[in-house]
């Protein structure tokens, strides 16, 4: 019975291979014969036969590969650009990584620098590689998983905060001991005069969360801590460091504790009108600079997280936040000279909320869609998956939401975060099953999906795509290095994936960095693989047919220009390659 099932599966694979290879029937191999004859092992006639059989099996493996369609349809220019890219990968290893000083590890063991090592170990080397320069220049299609409050470098919000008269800083610890400079959790807030609780963070009598003028804090900081500037210290408080992400005691839960503290620090730098407007404009400019043609952003909408006016006297509600995003986008499109194909908003609310609050968020999402039908891409619940509530807790609310959308003719797909976990067999791990049953259009992360072959096959049949965030998953403890990322197994099973940056502010990364990691994490990764990931990002974006047609047409032209740029800039490396036998 088991052997018959195996035979059926292999025959199905052979059918796919024959179809992709344009053949009516595949030639038999010794593996086919051994299965039919119930032989213990395949048997080859001689060495020549062995390697002929090996070549045929290797060919079939490649025909089944997820990037095969893009590989076979590649133009001569694209094939040449890919050949150059493969040379650049080898040159980068020698020129950048082999040339870098070795790192000293446990027992004074020296460790060579290598591509695809811990991202935070290589973050200073990556910009010096030619492959990263190619990744930056490449038109990336659609960016589908990016949290709006953590897109740009930390200095952006800090620079804006420096100009605000009513910006205050607080700490959970007084900065009177050197150790507290590392331990303390800093937070910011715009406050009206009556909400101040004055205190001096540098005083031993300082009470936790007493407020200090940010301007005064900046002036006094050099008198107490001279090892680094105040700007550098604050920036370092916002970003992850290699030793905290990858030390021997760190876990995914521990990394999330650090992550959550940093998001609390970010919150006060972001939730007032001037910062929100300026940030919206700058991220649109950054999308263009990173050669992104379309994006779906994930702002957080909740009743207790609304925007303050700059004086801290009044609040801007969620409808006001949407108006700011739309206003700044429209202004950007009128004023900025470069092409950007479009922006949409994924309505997000915390997965830690009560059923009543999630139901209210779903209702407001419907109201947003009625008001701005072209702007709302979908709905998601966000936050640490293992600490928040599982999707199944909200099934009644989600089913009622889906019914209302159908009754009103509203297209608001679920775009659930799930599978961002190492947990196996518990409620968190079960989120993938609920996402499938609730017909989520895409899955945020989906790292755990490879452990669920049945769910994975049904997601493939339903055309559900994963928003893969390699650097985020590495830093938050799901995999120590990108080479061990589940996406390569998922891609090998022909699961559609896109590449996203998640929370680039905290990780010191951009979408270009994630594409770079995808390339160096797999030895045989090609430009054709990059292209397939980009094409899937456009295919699975929440665009109308008209929007998709327009963006894809522009992307195609930019892709051709990019290929020519690769050949023009780096074509000389082909002449430096040794010929076979040299």
Coordinates of C-alpha atoms in Angstrom, one line a residue:
X1 CA 0.0 0.0 0.0
X2 CA 2.8 2.4 1.0
X3 CA 4.8 1.5 -2.1
X4 CA 1.8 2.1 -4.3
X5 CA 1.3 5.6 -2.8
X6 CA 5.0 6.4 -3.4
X7 CA 4.7 5.2 -7.0
X8 CA 1.6 7.5 -7.4
X9 CA 3.5 10.5 -6.0
X10 CA 6.5 9.9 -8.2
X11 CA 4.4 9.5 -11.3
X12 CA 2.7 12.9 -10.4
X13 CA 6.2 14.5 -10.2
X14 CA 7.2 12.9 -13.5
X15 CA 4.1 14.4 -15.1
X16 CA 5.0 17.9 -13.9
X17 CA 8.6 17.4 -15.0
X18 CA 7.5 16.2 -18.5
X19 CA 5.1 19.2 -18.8
X20 CA 7.7 21.7 -17.8
X21 CA 10.3 20.1 -20.0
X22 CA 8.0 20.0 -23.0
X23 CA 8.2 16.2 -23.2
X24 CA 5.4 13.7 -23.7
X25 CA 7.2 11.0 -21.7
X26 CA 10.4 10.9 -19.6
X27 CA 13.1 8.3 -20.3
X28 CA 13.2 5.6 -17.6
X29 CA 15.9 5.7 -14.9
X30 CA 17.3 3.0 -12.6
X31 CA 15.3 4.6 -9.8
X32 CA 12.0 3.9 -11.6
X33 CA 13.1 0.3 -12.2
X34 CA 14.1 -0.3 -8.6
X35 CA 10.7 0.9 -7.4
X36 CA 8.7 -1.2 -9.8
X37 CA 10.8 -4.4 -9.1
X38 CA 10.8 -3.7 -5.3
X39 CA 14.6 -3.8 -5.4
X40 CA 16.6 -2.8 -2.4
X41 CA 18.7 -0.3 -4.4
X42 CA 19.1 1.0 -7.9
X43 CA 21.7 -0.7 -10.0
X44 CA 23.8 0.9 -12.7
X45 CA 25.7 -1.1 -15.5
X46 CA 29.0 0.8 -15.1
X47 CA 30.5 4.2 -14.2
X48 CA 29.4 5.8 -17.5
X49 CA 25.8 4.6 -16.9
X50 CA 26.0 5.8 -13.3
X51 CA 26.9 9.4 -14.3
X52 CA 24.4 9.4 -17.2
X53 CA 21.7 8.4 -14.7
X54 CA 22.9 11.0 -12.2
X55 CA 22.8 13.7 -14.9
X56 CA 19.2 12.8 -15.8
X57 CA 18.1 12.8 -12.2
X58 CA 19.8 16.2 -11.5
X59 CA 18.0 17.6 -14.6
X60 CA 14.7 16.5 -13.3
X61 CA 15.4 18.0 -9.9
X62 CA 16.1 21.4 -11.6
X63 CA 13.0 21.2 -13.8
X64 CA 10.9 20.8 -10.6
X65 CA 12.6 23.8 -9.0
X66 CA 10.5 26.8 -8.0
X67 CA 12.5 29.2 -10.1
X68 CA 12.5 27.0 -13.2
X69 CA 9.8 29.0 -15.1
X70 CA 11.9 32.3 -14.8
X71 CA 15.1 30.4 -15.6
X72 CA 13.7 28.9 -18.9
X73 CA 12.1 32.2 -20.1
X74 CA 15.2 34.3 -19.3
X75 CA 16.5 36.5 -22.1
X76 CA 20.1 36.4 -23.3
X77 CA 20.6 39.7 -21.4
X78 CA 19.2 38.2 -18.2
X79 CA 21.3 35.1 -18.5
X80 CA 24.4 37.2 -18.9
X81 CA 23.4 39.4 -15.9
X82 CA 23.0 36.3 -13.8
X83 CA 26.3 34.9 -14.9
X84 CA 27.9 38.2 -13.8
X85 CA 26.1 38.1 -10.5
X86 CA 27.5 34.6 -9.8
X87 CA 31.0 35.9 -10.4
X88 CA 30.4 38.8 -8.1
X89 CA 29.3 36.5 -5.3
X90 CA 32.7 34.7 -5.5
X91 CA 34.6 37.9 -5.8
X92 CA 32.8 39.4 -2.8
X93 CA 33.8 36.4 -0.7
X94 CA 37.5 36.9 -1.5
X95 CA 37.6 40.7 -1.6
X96 CA 35.3 41.5 1.4
X97 CA 34.9 38.5 3.6
X98 CA 38.2 36.7 3.3
X99 CA 40.0 40.0 3.7
X100 CA 38.2 41.0 6.9
X101 CA 39.8 40.3 10.2
X102 CA 38.8 37.0 11.8
X103 CA 36.6 37.0 14.9
X104 CA 37.7 35.4 18.1
X105 CA 35.2 33.0 19.6
X106 CA 35.1 30.6 22.5
X107 CA 38.5 29.3 23.6
X108 CA 40.1 31.9 21.4
X109 CA 39.1 30.0 18.3
X110 CA 39.5 32.2 15.2
X111 CA 36.5 32.4 12.9
X112 CA 36.7 33.5 9.3
X113 CA 34.2 36.0 8.0
X114 CA 31.7 34.4 5.5
X115 CA 28.7 35.6 3.6
X116 CA 25.3 34.5 5.1
X117 CA 26.8 34.6 8.6
X118 CA 24.7 36.3 11.3
X119 CA 23.3 39.4 9.7
X120 CA 24.3 41.6 12.5
X121 CA 27.9 40.2 12.3
X122 CA 28.1 41.2 8.6
X123 CA 26.0 44.3 8.6
X124 CA 29.1 46.5 8.3
X125 CA 30.6 44.4 5.6
X126 CA 27.5 44.0 3.4
X127 CA 27.5 47.5 2.0
X128 CA 31.0 46.9 0.6
X129 CA 29.9 44.0 -1.5
X130 CA 29.0 44.2 -5.2
X131 CA 26.1 41.8 -4.8
X132 CA 24.5 44.3 -2.3
X133 CA 25.0 47.1 -4.8
X134 CA 23.2 45.0 -7.4
X135 CA 20.4 44.2 -4.9
X136 CA 20.0 47.9 -4.1
X137 CA 19.7 48.8 -7.8
X138 CA 17.2 46.0 -8.6
X139 CA 13.5 47.0 -9.1
X140 CA 11.9 44.9 -6.3
X141 CA 8.2 45.0 -7.3
X142 CA 5.9 45.0 -4.2
X143 CA 6.9 45.3 -0.6
X144 CA 4.1 43.5 1.3
X145 CA 5.2 43.2 4.9
X146 CA 6.5 46.4 6.6
X147 CA 5.4 47.8 9.9
X148 CA 4.9 51.5 9.4
X149 CA 6.5 52.7 12.7
X150 CA 9.8 50.9 12.0
X151 CA 10.8 51.5 8.5
X152 CA 13.6 54.1 8.5
X153 CA 16.9 54.5 10.3
X154 CA 16.6 55.5 14.0
X155 CA 18.1 59.0 13.5
X156 CA 15.2 60.0 11.4
X157 CA 12.7 60.2 14.3
X158 CA 15.3 61.3 16.8
X159 CA 16.2 64.3 14.5
X160 CA 12.5 65.3 14.4
X161 CA 12.2 64.9 18.1
X162 CA 15.1 67.3 18.7
X163 CA 13.0 70.1 17.2
X164 CA 9.9 69.6 19.4
X165 CA 9.4 71.9 22.3
X166 CA 7.0 69.5 24.1
X167 CA 9.0 66.4 23.7
X168 CA 9.8 64.6 27.0
X169 CA 12.0 61.6 27.9
X170 CA 11.5 59.1 30.7
X171 CA 13.4 56.1 32.0
X172 CA 12.6 53.1 34.3
X173 CA 16.0 53.6 36.0
X174 CA 18.0 56.6 37.0
X175 CA 21.2 57.1 34.9
X176 CA 23.4 57.4 37.9
X177 CA 25.3 54.2 37.4
X178 CA 27.2 53.1 34.3
X179 CA 25.3 49.7 34.2
X180 CA 22.0 51.5 34.0
X181 CA 22.9 53.1 30.7
X182 CA 22.6 49.6 29.2
X183 CA 19.8 48.3 31.3
X184 CA 17.3 51.2 31.2
X185 CA 14.3 51.3 29.0
X186 CA 13.9 54.8 27.5
X187 CA 10.5 56.1 26.4
X188 CA 9.4 59.4 24.7
X189 CA 6.1 61.4 24.8
X190 CA 4.7 64.7 23.6
X191 CA 3.1 66.2 26.8
X192 CA 1.0 69.2 27.6
X193 CA 2.1 71.2 30.7
X194 CA -0.4 69.6 33.1
X195 CA 0.7 66.0 32.2
X196 CA 4.3 66.6 33.2
X197 CA 5.8 64.8 36.2
X198 CA 9.1 66.5 36.5
X199 CA 12.3 64.6 37.3
X200 CA 15.9 64.5 36.5
X201 CA 17.0 61.2 35.0
X202 CA 20.6 61.9 36.1
X203 CA 19.6 62.3 39.8
X204 CA 19.8 59.5 42.4
X205 CA 16.3 60.5 43.6
X206 CA 14.8 60.1 40.2
X207 CA 11.5 58.2 40.2
X208 CA 10.6 55.7 37.4
X209 CA 8.9 57.4 34.4
X210 CA 9.2 60.9 35.8
X211 CA 9.3 63.3 32.8
X212 CA 12.4 65.3 31.7
X213 CA 12.5 67.8 28.9
X214 CA 14.3 66.1 26.0
X215 CA 16.1 69.3 25.3
X216 CA 17.4 69.4 28.9
X217 CA 18.3 65.7 28.7
X218 CA 20.5 66.3 25.7
X219 CA 22.2 69.3 27.3
X220 CA 23.1 67.3 30.5
X221 CA 24.0 64.0 28.9
X222 CA 27.7 64.9 28.1
X223 CA 28.2 65.8 31.8
X224 CA 27.4 62.3 32.9
X225 CA 28.4 60.0 30.1
X226 CA 31.3 61.0 27.8
X227 CA 32.0 57.7 26.1
X228 CA 29.5 58.4 23.3
X229 CA 27.3 61.3 22.0
X230 CA 23.7 61.5 23.1
X231 CA 22.5 60.9 19.6
X232 CA 24.7 57.8 19.1
X233 CA 23.6 56.4 22.5
X234 CA 19.9 56.8 21.7
X235 CA 20.4 55.3 18.3
X236 CA 22.1 52.3 19.8
X237 CA 19.3 51.9 22.3
X238 CA 16.9 51.5 19.3
X239 CA 18.7 48.8 17.3
X240 CA 19.6 45.1 17.9
X241 CA 23.2 44.1 18.5
X242 CA 24.9 40.9 17.5
X243 CA 25.8 39.9 21.1
X244 CA 22.3 40.2 22.4
X245 CA 20.6 38.5 19.4
X246 CA 23.0 35.5 19.3
X247 CA 24.5 35.0 22.8
X248 CA 24.4 31.5 24.1
X249 CA 21.5 32.2 26.6
X250 CA 19.3 34.1 24.2
X251 CA 16.0 32.6 23.0
X252 CA 13.2 33.7 20.7
X253 CA 11.2 34.8 23.7
X254 CA 14.2 36.8 25.1
X255 CA 14.7 38.5 21.7
X256 CA 11.1 39.5 21.6
X257 CA 11.5 41.1 25.1
X258 CA 14.2 43.3 23.6
X259 CA 12.0 43.9 20.5
X260 CA 9.0 45.0 22.6
X261 CA 11.1 47.4 24.7
X262 CA 12.3 49.0 21.5
X263 CA 8.9 49.4 20.0
X264 CA 7.8 51.1 23.2
X265 CA 10.7 53.5 22.7
X266 CA 9.7 54.1 19.1
X267 CA 6.1 54.7 19.9
X268 CA 6.6 58.1 21.6
X269 CA 8.9 59.2 18.8
X270 CA 6.2 58.5 16.2
X271 CA 2.8 59.3 17.6
X272 CA 2.5 63.0 17.1
X273 CA 1.5 64.8 14.0
X274 CA 4.8 66.4 12.8
X275 CA 6.7 63.1 13.1
X276 CA 3.9 61.1 11.5
X277 CA 3.6 63.4 8.5
X278 CA 7.4 63.8 8.0
X279 CA 7.9 60.0 8.5
X280 CA 5.2 59.2 5.9
X281 CA 6.9 61.5 3.3
X282 CA 10.4 60.1 4.1
X283 CA 9.4 56.5 3.8
X284 CA 7.8 57.1 0.4
X285 CA 11.1 58.7 -0.7
X286 CA 13.0 55.7 0.8
X287 CA 10.8 53.3 -1.2
X288 CA 11.8 55.0 -4.4
X289 CA 15.5 55.1 -3.4
X290 CA 15.3 51.3 -2.7
X291 CA 13.7 50.7 -6.1
X292 CA 10.4 49.5 -4.7
X293 CA 7.4 50.1 -7.0
X294 CA 4.5 49.4 -4.7
X295 CA 4.0 48.9 -0.9
X296 CA 1.4 47.8 1.6
X297 CA 2.1 49.3 5.0
X298 CA 0.9 48.1 8.4
X299 CA 0.1 50.9 10.7
X300 CA -1.3 50.0 14.1
X301 CA -4.9 51.2 14.8
X302 CA -6.2 51.0 18.3
X303 CA -8.3 53.2 20.6
X304 CA -5.4 53.9 23.0
X305 CA -2.7 54.6 20.4
X306 CA -3.9 57.7 18.6
X307 CA -1.8 60.6 17.5
X308 CA -1.1 63.7 19.6
X309 CA -1.0 67.2 18.2
X310 CA 2.4 68.8 18.5
X311 CA 1.5 70.7 21.6
X312 CA 0.2 67.5 23.4
X313 CA -3.2 69.2 24.0
X314 CA -5.5 67.1 21.8
X315 CA -5.5 63.8 19.9
X316 CA -6.0 62.8 16.2
X317 CA -8.2 59.7 15.9
X318 CA -7.7 56.7 13.5
X319 CA -9.7 58.4 10.7
X320 CA -7.3 61.4 11.1
X321 CA -4.3 59.1 10.8
X322 CA -5.6 57.7 7.6
X323 CA -6.2 61.2 6.2
X324 CA -2.6 62.1 7.1
X325 CA -1.2 59.1 5.2
X326 CA -3.4 59.8 2.1
X327 CA -2.6 63.5 2.2
X328 CA 1.1 63.0 2.4
X329 CA 1.0 60.3 -0.3
X330 CA -0.9 62.6 -2.7
X331 CA 1.5 65.4 -2.0
X332 CA 4.4 63.1 -2.6
X333 CA 3.0 62.0 -6.0
X334 CA 2.6 65.6 -7.1
X335 CA 6.0 66.8 -5.9
X336 CA 8.4 63.9 -6.3
X337 CA 9.9 63.3 -9.7
X338 CA 10.5 59.5 -9.6
X339 CA 8.0 56.8 -10.2
X340 CA 6.1 55.1 -7.4
X341 CA 3.2 52.9 -8.4
X342 CA 1.0 52.9 -5.3
X343 CA 0.5 52.5 -1.6
X344 CA -2.2 50.7 0.4
X345 CA -2.9 50.2 4.1
X346 CA -3.3 47.0 6.0
X347 CA -5.5 47.7 9.0
X348 CA -3.7 46.2 12.0
X349 CA -4.7 45.8 15.6
X350 CA -2.9 43.9 18.5
X351 CA -3.6 40.2 18.9
X352 CA -3.4 40.7 22.7
X353 CA -6.7 42.6 22.6
X354 CA -10.1 41.4 24.0
X355 CA -12.7 40.1 21.6
X356 CA -14.7 43.3 22.1
X357 CA -11.8 45.4 21.0
X358 CA -11.0 43.2 18.0
X359 CA -14.6 43.3 17.0
X360 CA -14.5 47.2 17.2
X361 CA -11.4 47.2 15.1
X362 CA -13.0 45.0 12.5
X363 CA -16.0 47.3 12.4
X364 CA -13.7 50.3 11.9
X365 CA -11.8 48.5 9.2
X366 CA -15.2 48.1 7.3
X367 CA -15.8 51.8 7.8
X368 CA -12.4 52.7 6.4
X369 CA -13.0 50.5 3.4
X370 CA -16.3 52.2 2.7
X371 CA -14.7 55.6 3.1
X372 CA -11.4 54.8 1.2
X373 CA -12.2 51.7 -1.0
X374 CA -8.9 52.0 -3.0
X375 CA -6.7 52.4 0.1
X376 CA -7.5 49.5 2.5
X377 CA -5.7 46.3 1.4
X378 CA -6.8 43.9 4.2
X379 CA -6.9 43.2 7.9
X380 CA -4.3 41.7 10.3
X381 CA -3.6 41.1 14.0
X382 CA -0.1 41.8 15.1
X383 CA 2.3 41.4 18.0
X384 CA 4.4 38.5 19.5
X385 CA 2.5 35.4 18.4
X386 CA 3.3 33.2 21.4
X387 CA 2.4 35.9 23.9
X388 CA -0.7 37.2 22.1
X389 CA -4.0 35.3 21.7
X390 CA -4.3 32.6 19.0
X391 CA -6.4 33.3 15.9
X392 CA -9.0 30.7 16.9
X393 CA -10.0 33.0 19.9
X394 CA -11.5 35.4 17.5
X395 CA -13.2 33.0 15.1
X396 CA -16.7 34.3 15.8
X397 CA -15.6 37.9 15.2
X398 CA -13.7 37.0 12.0
X399 CA -16.6 34.9 10.6
X400 CA -19.1 37.8 11.3
X401 CA -16.7 40.2 9.6
X402 CA -16.4 38.0 6.6
X403 CA -20.2 37.7 6.3
X404 CA -20.6 41.5 6.5
X405 CA -18.0 42.0 3.8
X406 CA -19.8 39.6 1.6
X407 CA -23.2 41.2 2.2
X408 CA -21.8 44.7 1.4
X409 CA -19.6 43.6 -1.5
X410 CA -16.4 44.7 0.3
X411 CA -13.1 43.0 -0.6
X412 CA -11.1 43.0 2.7
X413 CA -8.9 39.9 2.8
X414 CA -7.3 38.6 5.9
X415 CA -3.5 38.9 5.8
X416 CA -2.6 37.2 9.0
X417 CA 0.7 37.1 10.9
X418 CA 1.2 33.4 11.8
X419 CA 3.8 30.7 11.8
X420 CA 6.3 33.1 13.2
X421 CA 7.3 30.6 15.9
X422 CA 9.4 27.6 16.9
X423 CA 6.6 26.2 19.0
X424 CA 5.3 22.9 17.9
X425 CA 1.9 21.4 18.6
X426 CA 0.4 24.2 20.7
X427 CA -2.2 26.9 20.1
X428 CA 0.4 29.2 18.6
X429 CA 1.5 26.5 16.1
X430 CA -2.2 26.0 15.3
X431 CA -2.6 29.6 13.9
X432 CA -1.6 28.3 10.4
X433 CA -4.7 26.0 10.4
X434 CA -7.0 28.8 11.4
X435 CA -5.4 31.1 8.7
X436 CA -6.2 28.4 6.1
X437 CA -9.8 27.9 7.2
X438 CA -10.4 31.7 7.4
X439 CA -9.0 32.0 3.8
X440 CA -6.1 34.4 4.6
X441 CA -4.9 35.8 1.2
X442 CA -1.3 35.9 2.4
X443 CA 0.6 34.7 5.5
X444 CA 2.9 37.0 7.4
X445 CA 6.1 35.0 7.9
X446 CA 4.8 31.4 7.8
X447 CA 8.2 30.1 9.1
X448 CA 6.6 27.1 10.7
X449 CA 4.6 26.0 7.6
X450 CA 7.3 23.5 6.5
X451 CA 6.4 21.4 9.5
X452 CA 2.8 21.1 8.3
X453 CA 2.8 19.3 5.0
X454 CA -1.0 18.8 4.8
X455 CA -1.7 22.5 5.5
X456 CA 1.1 23.5 3.2
X457 CA -0.4 21.6 0.3
X458 CA -3.8 23.1 0.8
X459 CA -2.3 26.6 1.0
X460 CA -0.6 25.9 -2.3
X461 CA -3.9 24.8 -3.9
X462 CA -5.6 28.0 -2.6
X463 CA -2.8 30.2 -3.9
X464 CA -1.8 31.6 -0.5
X465 CA 1.5 33.4 -0.5
X466 CA 4.0 33.8 2.4
X467 CA 5.5 37.2 3.3
X468 CA 9.0 36.0 4.2
X469 CA 11.1 38.2 6.4
X470 CA 14.6 36.6 6.6
X471 CA 16.5 39.1 8.7
X472 CA 13.7 39.6 11.1
X473 CA 13.3 35.8 11.6
X474 CA 17.1 35.5 12.2
X475 CA 17.4 38.3 14.7
X476 CA 14.2 37.2 16.6
X477 CA 15.6 33.8 17.1
X478 CA 13.8 31.5 14.6
X479 CA 17.1 30.6 12.8
X480 CA 20.7 31.5 13.7
X481 CA 21.7 32.2 10.1
X482 CA 19.8 32.7 6.8
X483 CA 21.1 29.5 5.3
X484 CA 18.9 27.6 7.8
X485 CA 15.8 29.6 7.1
X486 CA 12.6 27.6 6.4
X487 CA 12.0 29.6 3.2
X488 CA 14.4 27.5 1.2
X489 CA 12.4 24.3 2.1
X490 CA 9.2 26.1 1.4
X491 CA 10.4 27.3 -2.0
X492 CA 11.6 23.7 -2.7
X493 CA 8.0 22.7 -2.2
X494 CA 6.9 25.3 -4.6
X495 CA 5.2 27.5 -2.0
X496 CA 4.9 31.1 -3.3
X497 CA 6.9 33.5 -1.2
X498 CA 7.7 37.2 -1.3
X499 CA 10.6 39.0 0.5
X500 CA 10.0 41.7 3.1
X501 CA 11.9 43.7 5.7
X502 CA 9.4 43.7 8.6
X503 CA 10.9 46.2 11.1
X504 CA 14.0 47.6 9.3
X505 CA 14.6 50.4 11.9
X506 CA 15.3 47.9 14.7
X507 CA 17.4 45.5 12.5
X508 CA 19.4 48.2 10.7
X509 CA 18.2 46.8 7.4
X510 CA 16.3 47.6 4.2
X511 CA 14.5 45.5 1.7
X512 CA 17.8 45.4 -0.3
X513 CA 19.4 43.7 2.7
X514 CA 16.8 41.0 2.8
X515 CA 17.2 40.3 -0.9
X516 CA 20.9 40.2 -0.4
X517 CA 20.5 37.6 2.4
X518 CA 18.2 35.5 0.3
X519 CA 20.9 35.5 -2.4
X520 CA 23.9 34.6 -0.3
X521 CA 22.0 32.1 1.9
X522 CA 21.7 29.6 -0.9
X523 CA 24.7 28.6 -3.0
X524 CA 22.8 28.1 -6.2
X525 CA 20.5 31.1 -5.8
X526 CA 20.3 33.0 -9.0
X527 CA 19.0 36.3 -10.5
X528 CA 16.1 34.2 -11.9
X529 CA 15.2 33.3 -8.3
X530 CA 15.1 36.9 -7.4
X531 CA 12.9 37.6 -10.4
X532 CA 10.5 34.9 -9.4
X533 CA 10.1 36.3 -5.9
X534 CA 9.5 39.7 -7.3
X535 CA 6.9 38.5 -9.8
X536 CA 5.1 36.7 -6.9
X537 CA 5.1 39.9 -4.9
X538 CA 3.2 41.6 -7.7
X539 CA 0.9 38.7 -8.3
X540 CA -0.2 38.4 -4.7
X541 CA -0.4 42.2 -3.9
X542 CA -3.9 43.6 -3.1
X543 CA -4.1 45.5 -6.3
X544 CA -6.9 45.7 -8.8
X545 CA -6.3 44.2 -12.3
X546 CA -5.8 47.7 -13.6
X547 CA -3.4 48.7 -10.9
X548 CA -1.4 45.5 -11.3
X549 CA -1.2 45.8 -15.1
X550 CA 0.1 49.4 -14.7
X551 CA 2.7 48.6 -12.0
X552 CA 3.9 45.5 -13.7
X553 CA 4.3 47.2 -17.1
X554 CA 6.5 49.9 -15.5
X555 CA 8.4 47.3 -13.5
X556 CA 9.2 45.3 -16.7
X557 CA 10.8 48.3 -18.2
X558 CA 12.8 49.0 -15.1
X559 CA 13.9 45.4 -15.0
X560 CA 15.3 45.6 -18.5
X561 CA 17.1 48.8 -17.6
X562 CA 18.5 47.1 -14.5
X563 CA 19.8 44.1 -16.5
X564 CA 21.6 46.5 -18.8
X565 CA 23.0 48.4 -15.9
X566 CA 24.5 45.1 -14.4
X567 CA 26.1 44.3 -17.7
X568 CA 27.5 47.8 -18.3
X569 CA 28.8 48.3 -14.7
X570 CA 30.2 44.8 -14.0
X571 CA 30.6 43.2 -17.4
X572 CA 34.3 43.4 -17.2
X573 CA 34.5 40.7 -14.6
X574 CA 33.5 38.1 -17.2
X575 CA 36.9 38.7 -19.0
X576 CA 38.8 38.1 -15.7
X577 CA 37.3 34.6 -15.2
X578 CA 39.8 31.7 -16.0
X579 CA 38.8 29.4 -18.8
X580 CA 38.3 25.7 -17.9
X581 CA 41.6 23.9 -17.3
X582 CA 43.4 27.1 -16.3

